[in-house]
Amino acid sequence: MRTSLLRRLATVATALGLSSAGLLGAGAAPAQAALGDCPSGYFCAWKTDNGSGTMYKTNASVATLGTWDNTFRSVMNRTNKFACLYDDANHGLDGGIGVMDPNPSGTEWGGPGSNSVSSVKFVPTERECAMDPYPEWYAAQAPKAGGFGDLNGDRTSDVLVRDMAGRLWFLPGDGSGKLIGAGGWNVMNLLTRHGDLSGDGREDVIARETVSGKLWLYPATSTGVLGARKLIGSGGWNVMNSVTAFGDLSGDGRSDVLAVEKSTGKLWLYPGTSTGTLGARTLLGSGGWNSMNALTAPGDMNGDGKADLIAREASTGKLWLYPGRTNGFGARTLMGTGWNAMASLLAVGDHNGDGRNDLSATTSSTYVSPQHRGAGALVMYAGTGTGTLGAGSLETDTWWHLNGAF
């Protein structure tokens, strides 16, 4: 079946927002023999519009195509990776880039829309056709060590990112990325961090397993790598709409977890224990919390020394601050409006190095500002220390085609 899987990126700039390709006309259906000639695990190309005639095939990236340069008219990708088709040799980014999804079954084919392909590369995620597998993250050094959001203790806010291939990346704040999970993280349908449940002085990561509903604790290390996981919830956590690693709310010096129940909208507190597990839950909110479509724990936003909660209201896009109190929250205050234009919220402490916790957000397709339109950008909102946020500042537009950041 001919498909519009192949997309073109006219320049590196437009690589930040993929557009649909103008494919060749449908033409005659390719002969079944021609389709069948493309072996499993290979990328194949033909010089004709209908996938017939002499066939080119490769299962490895190719920097120059030799006699096949600028001749592809029909293509099929039977590998398990994305096929990047470059107008330039050596996978150059000055010209256009076509992207074809993996289709090991060989049921789909397309055409680059021109005879301009000069090199081919295979990558695990679509974004790697034009950039690194992880986004840019730059953070200033905080005034003191051990700050909220610092995983490795270097006084810089860190970020963990999961890509679409299920790999986990550690971003230390200098623009680089380190692979800390080679794959398999897509079996988790929730990832959250903040607070030290394991008692080693570093922030930990909590993950919920999709199939079983089990809750796992992954302790952080001084290198940003995660240690051996520990089961902290034997099952049943899929009844929760959200699970948020919060920090210390109960006032006992141990980190706690918040969860919103799907069926009731109740907000529950699960206190951390001295053994790195969770204690008996207590009710914080009797209902209505399902009206929020994003919860994040930003640490202390209003300067009272207690961890706070930020929540986005689904129906209005309003952003609310719930100030932390011992075993609960005080009266909420409005932080902003229009936040439904954001795909996700990211709270990792002091981003700009002024000693106050900040809030960042990734944009959705509905986002519009003078600096950026659409998905894929990271916007930072500086915390004032009084429970409000400064104006948004566009940090980078490399945050697209990811599967979560925290």
XYZ file of C-alpha atoms in Angstrom:
406
model
C 0.000 0.000 0.000
C 1.374 3.375 -0.974
C 1.504 5.717 2.008
C 2.429 9.269 2.943
C 4.814 8.037 5.642
C 7.649 9.892 3.992
C 7.945 13.456 5.277
C 10.321 16.137 4.136
C 12.276 18.685 6.130
C 13.266 21.514 3.828
C 15.986 22.900 6.089
C 17.437 22.277 9.526
C 15.166 25.028 10.837
C 12.045 23.293 9.582
C 13.355 20.071 11.068
C 11.956 21.431 14.308
C 8.439 20.948 12.952
C 7.954 18.121 10.483
C 5.656 18.791 7.566
C 3.928 16.400 5.227
C 5.722 15.472 2.067
C 4.449 16.212 -1.375
C 4.654 12.639 -2.628
C 4.642 11.422 -6.173
C 1.343 10.747 -7.855
C -0.221 7.377 -7.171
C 0.567 5.963 -10.605
C 0.331 2.264 -11.274
C 0.555 -0.097 -8.337
C 3.999 -1.695 -8.099
C 4.366 -5.260 -9.216
C 4.140 -7.696 -6.304
C 7.426 -9.254 -7.380
C 9.179 -5.909 -6.960
C 7.771 -5.440 -3.481
C 8.671 -8.974 -2.551
C 12.255 -8.455 -3.684
C 12.930 -6.085 -0.775
C 14.319 -8.327 2.004
C 13.216 -8.044 5.605
C 15.542 -5.751 7.540
C 16.502 -3.672 4.491
C 15.739 -0.287 2.979
C 15.046 -0.539 -0.745
C 14.734 2.003 -3.550
C 13.854 2.026 -7.222
C 14.429 4.484 -10.056
C 10.804 4.198 -11.149
C 7.658 5.771 -9.731
C 5.936 2.411 -9.230
C 8.587 0.413 -7.388
C 9.599 -1.744 -10.350
C 12.849 -2.404 -12.156
C 16.373 -2.497 -10.751
C 16.405 -2.300 -6.960
C 18.865 -0.677 -4.554
C 19.071 -2.087 -1.017
C 21.002 -1.412 2.181
C 20.704 -2.195 5.884
C 23.428 0.245 6.969
C 23.793 4.016 6.769
C 25.372 5.213 3.522
C 27.259 8.529 3.224
C 27.323 8.592 -0.598
C 25.153 6.671 -3.032
C 27.560 6.465 -5.971
C 25.738 5.641 -9.193
C 22.422 5.732 -7.313
C 22.918 9.373 -6.325
C 19.813 11.470 -7.097
C 17.925 8.532 -8.624
C 15.458 7.331 -5.970
C 11.822 7.546 -7.099
C 10.192 4.814 -4.970
C 11.318 3.648 -1.532
C 10.430 1.016 1.077
C 11.776 0.796 4.621
C 11.655 -2.751 6.021
C 14.084 -1.967 8.848
C 13.057 -1.357 12.457
C 14.514 2.156 12.388
C 13.597 5.476 10.805
C 15.164 6.008 7.386
C 16.552 9.527 6.881
C 16.968 10.516 3.222
C 19.266 13.502 2.724
C 19.553 15.766 -0.302
C 23.209 16.258 0.695
C 25.967 13.660 0.786
C 27.447 12.659 4.160
C 24.074 13.198 5.870
C 24.448 16.955 5.525
C 21.775 19.247 6.910
C 21.927 22.124 4.432
C 19.432 20.573 2.032
C 16.141 18.786 2.548
C 15.626 15.662 4.627
C 13.002 12.990 4.039
C 11.931 10.702 6.881
C 10.328 7.292 6.414
C 8.860 5.320 9.305
C 10.012 1.771 10.051
C 7.800 -0.835 8.373
C 9.383 -4.287 8.781
C 6.323 -5.997 7.291
C 6.903 -4.266 3.960
C 3.262 -3.299 3.468
C 3.911 0.406 2.880
C 5.963 2.332 0.371
C 6.375 5.880 -0.840
C 8.559 8.250 -2.807
C 10.834 11.139 -1.899
C 8.989 13.427 -4.287
C 12.183 14.292 -6.162
C 15.392 12.734 -7.452
C 17.496 14.499 -4.822
C 18.529 11.774 -2.347
C 22.321 11.625 -1.896
C 22.774 9.812 1.439
C 20.814 7.566 3.792
C 20.967 7.095 7.567
C 19.049 4.834 9.970
C 18.206 6.073 13.466
C 16.090 4.858 16.428
C 14.001 8.060 16.656
C 12.733 10.513 14.073
C 14.397 13.554 15.646
C 17.844 11.978 15.147
C 17.577 12.611 11.424
C 18.313 16.271 12.171
C 19.687 16.546 15.714
C 20.780 14.764 18.879
C 18.467 12.153 20.431
C 18.102 14.415 23.475
C 17.106 18.121 23.624
C 19.263 21.037 24.689
C 19.283 21.804 28.412
C 21.385 24.618 29.849
C 21.179 25.608 33.511
C 23.176 28.058 35.610
C 24.960 26.906 38.744
C 22.930 27.486 41.895
C 24.366 29.407 44.880
C 24.533 26.284 47.051
C 24.859 22.528 46.652
C 22.142 19.999 47.351
C 19.466 22.129 45.752
C 16.081 20.911 44.586
C 16.341 19.338 41.115
C 20.068 18.544 41.306
C 20.533 14.814 40.731
C 24.331 14.560 40.821
C 25.220 17.214 43.406
C 27.050 19.666 41.132
C 24.796 22.642 42.038
C 23.151 22.562 38.604
C 19.563 21.558 37.865
C 19.412 18.336 35.890
C 16.752 16.845 33.638
C 15.897 13.272 32.709
C 14.370 12.723 29.267
C 12.801 9.615 27.755
C 12.929 9.401 23.971
C 10.404 7.692 21.704
C 12.584 4.558 21.547
C 12.315 4.100 25.322
C 15.844 5.242 26.137
C 16.556 7.430 29.162
C 18.935 10.415 28.951
C 20.566 12.436 31.722
C 20.969 16.154 30.897
C 23.452 17.782 33.333
C 22.779 21.382 32.293
C 25.677 22.022 29.901
C 23.884 21.141 26.663
C 25.137 17.559 26.626
C 23.294 14.309 27.239
C 24.321 10.985 28.749
C 22.555 7.709 28.045
C 21.591 6.118 31.368
C 18.922 3.702 30.133
C 19.581 1.865 26.870
C 15.938 0.937 26.362
C 12.847 -0.576 27.902
C 11.587 2.551 29.658
C 8.466 2.671 27.488
C 7.004 -0.101 29.675
C 6.459 2.665 32.218
C 3.408 4.914 31.828
C 4.491 7.387 34.496
C 7.852 8.817 35.560
C 8.324 11.321 38.373
C 11.097 12.572 40.617
C 11.850 14.922 43.511
C 12.758 14.165 47.031
C 15.043 11.564 48.582
C 13.071 8.433 49.440
C 16.105 6.157 49.669
C 17.856 8.324 52.282
C 21.175 8.675 50.458
C 20.987 12.443 50.086
C 20.119 12.416 46.376
C 16.871 12.749 44.474
C 15.264 9.528 43.320
C 13.096 8.521 40.366
C 9.733 6.783 40.705
C 8.253 4.833 37.786
C 4.915 3.071 37.320
C 4.796 -0.114 35.251
C 1.959 -0.030 32.725
C 0.875 -3.676 32.748
C 1.239 -4.518 36.436
C 0.622 -1.152 38.082
C 3.739 -1.696 40.189
C 5.600 1.313 41.547
C 9.400 1.251 41.398
C 12.038 3.428 43.066
C 15.278 4.124 41.164
C 17.893 5.811 43.387
C 20.115 8.460 41.805
C 23.924 8.353 41.984
C 26.684 10.967 41.865
C 27.130 10.375 38.123
C 23.478 10.799 37.168
C 23.135 7.069 36.518
C 20.282 5.322 38.325
C 20.933 2.530 40.808
C 19.190 -0.822 41.182
C 15.441 -0.413 41.430
C 13.369 -1.222 44.507
C 9.681 -2.134 44.599
C 7.702 0.385 46.659
C 4.211 -0.489 45.401
C 3.318 -4.114 44.654
C 0.457 -3.289 42.304
C -2.772 -1.381 41.909
C -1.194 1.986 41.158
C -2.910 2.121 37.771
C -6.045 3.280 39.620
C -4.265 6.601 40.055
C -4.653 9.318 37.448
C -1.371 10.891 38.498
C 1.500 10.121 40.857
C 3.812 12.949 41.902
C 7.066 12.640 43.823
C 6.760 15.680 46.031
C 9.434 16.111 48.662
C 8.609 16.451 52.358
C 5.001 17.486 52.960
C 4.339 15.692 56.242
C 7.162 17.528 58.017
C 9.013 14.444 59.229
C 12.097 15.080 57.114
C 11.275 12.308 54.643
C 10.056 12.638 51.084
C 6.432 11.872 50.281
C 4.333 10.973 47.240
C 0.998 12.452 46.097
C -1.544 10.555 43.999
C -4.910 11.443 42.439
C -7.456 8.611 42.266
C -9.103 8.228 38.840
C -12.558 7.157 39.983
C -13.040 9.689 42.789
C -10.691 12.604 42.115
C -9.383 12.260 45.670
C -5.869 13.464 46.485
C -3.839 11.102 48.669
C -0.590 11.552 50.572
C 1.733 8.552 50.829
C 4.385 9.390 53.434
C 7.948 8.226 53.002
C 9.373 5.910 55.659
C 12.820 5.342 57.162
C 13.205 2.198 55.042
C 12.667 3.964 51.711
C 9.130 2.668 51.270
C 5.706 4.330 51.475
C 3.543 4.367 54.589
C -0.225 4.289 55.032
C -1.935 6.937 52.961
C -3.911 9.891 54.281
C -6.570 11.921 52.482
C -5.569 15.453 51.453
C -8.394 16.321 49.055
C -11.866 14.773 49.145
C -12.505 15.182 45.418
C -12.261 17.389 42.368
C -8.586 16.816 41.651
C -9.376 15.095 38.353
C -10.167 18.580 37.065
C -6.404 19.108 36.953
C -4.536 17.716 33.946
C -1.030 18.430 35.235
C 0.514 18.328 38.699
C 4.131 19.165 39.397
C 6.192 19.577 42.542
C 8.445 22.652 42.128
C 9.858 22.761 45.661
C 9.510 25.977 47.656
C 8.073 28.687 45.396
C 6.889 31.252 47.969
C 9.899 31.428 50.277
C 8.352 29.892 53.407
C 10.692 26.902 53.424
C 7.989 24.355 52.573
C 7.496 22.453 49.326
C 4.551 23.614 47.213
C 2.369 22.100 44.495
C 1.540 23.528 41.057
C -1.603 22.326 39.252
C -3.087 23.144 35.848
C -6.868 23.270 35.506
C -7.949 21.370 32.384
C -11.077 23.366 31.534
C -9.545 26.832 31.885
C -5.799 26.433 31.430
C -5.271 28.287 34.705
C -2.145 27.538 36.710
C -2.576 27.339 40.480
C -0.096 27.319 43.343
C -1.033 25.266 46.397
C 1.309 26.367 49.204
C 2.626 23.541 51.330
C 1.567 23.258 54.950
C 2.274 20.449 57.414
C 0.230 17.485 56.139
C -1.652 19.565 53.589
C -1.969 22.720 51.512
C -3.074 26.268 52.136
C -5.467 28.313 50.019
C -4.478 28.251 46.369
C -3.353 31.333 44.446
C -3.461 31.979 40.706
C -0.083 31.878 38.961
C -1.142 32.298 35.335
C -3.636 31.672 32.540
C -3.390 30.124 29.076
C -1.279 27.199 30.219
C -3.154 24.629 28.112
C -0.870 25.746 25.285
C 1.869 23.848 27.094
C 2.378 20.139 26.477
C 4.051 19.486 29.825
C 5.425 21.199 32.923
C 9.019 20.753 34.069
C 10.109 21.741 37.575
C 13.751 21.027 38.377
C 14.637 23.734 40.864
C 16.807 26.781 40.227
C 17.255 26.961 36.450
C 18.766 30.438 36.160
C 21.067 30.385 39.202
C 19.434 33.182 41.225
C 18.696 30.986 44.240
C 14.956 30.678 43.558
C 13.082 27.737 42.083
C 11.757 28.183 38.555
C 9.222 26.489 36.279
C 9.748 25.427 32.669
C 7.255 24.106 30.126
C 7.343 22.493 26.708
C 5.029 23.951 24.084
C 2.191 22.206 22.253
C 0.938 22.758 18.703
C -1.382 25.545 19.927
C 1.390 27.664 21.434
C 1.954 31.079 19.847
C 4.419 33.782 20.875
C 6.568 36.357 19.060
C 9.539 34.001 19.446
C 7.984 30.650 18.567
C 4.859 29.071 17.142
C 3.831 25.466 17.745
C 5.286 22.458 19.520
C 8.844 21.626 20.456
C 10.077 24.656 22.395
C 11.157 24.942 26.022
C 10.052 28.096 27.835
C 11.457 29.037 31.253
C 9.487 31.070 33.805
C 11.689 32.452 36.556
C 10.385 32.086 40.082
C 10.166 35.285 42.114
C 10.346 33.621 45.521
C 6.899 34.990 46.400
C 4.759 32.351 44.680
C 4.567 34.050 41.296
C 6.388 33.657 37.990
C 8.215 36.067 35.732
C 7.635 36.392 32.005
C 8.406 33.356 29.877
C 11.792 33.131 28.186
C 12.308 30.901 25.142
C 15.272 28.643 25.912
C 15.475 26.303 22.914
C 13.300 24.781 20.204
C 14.757 21.260 20.304
C 12.136 19.663 22.579
C 10.060 17.786 20.021
C 9.369 14.062 19.472
C 10.182 13.066 23.050
C 8.299 10.767 25.420
C 8.525 12.677 28.668
C 10.877 14.891 30.663
C 11.136 15.179 34.413
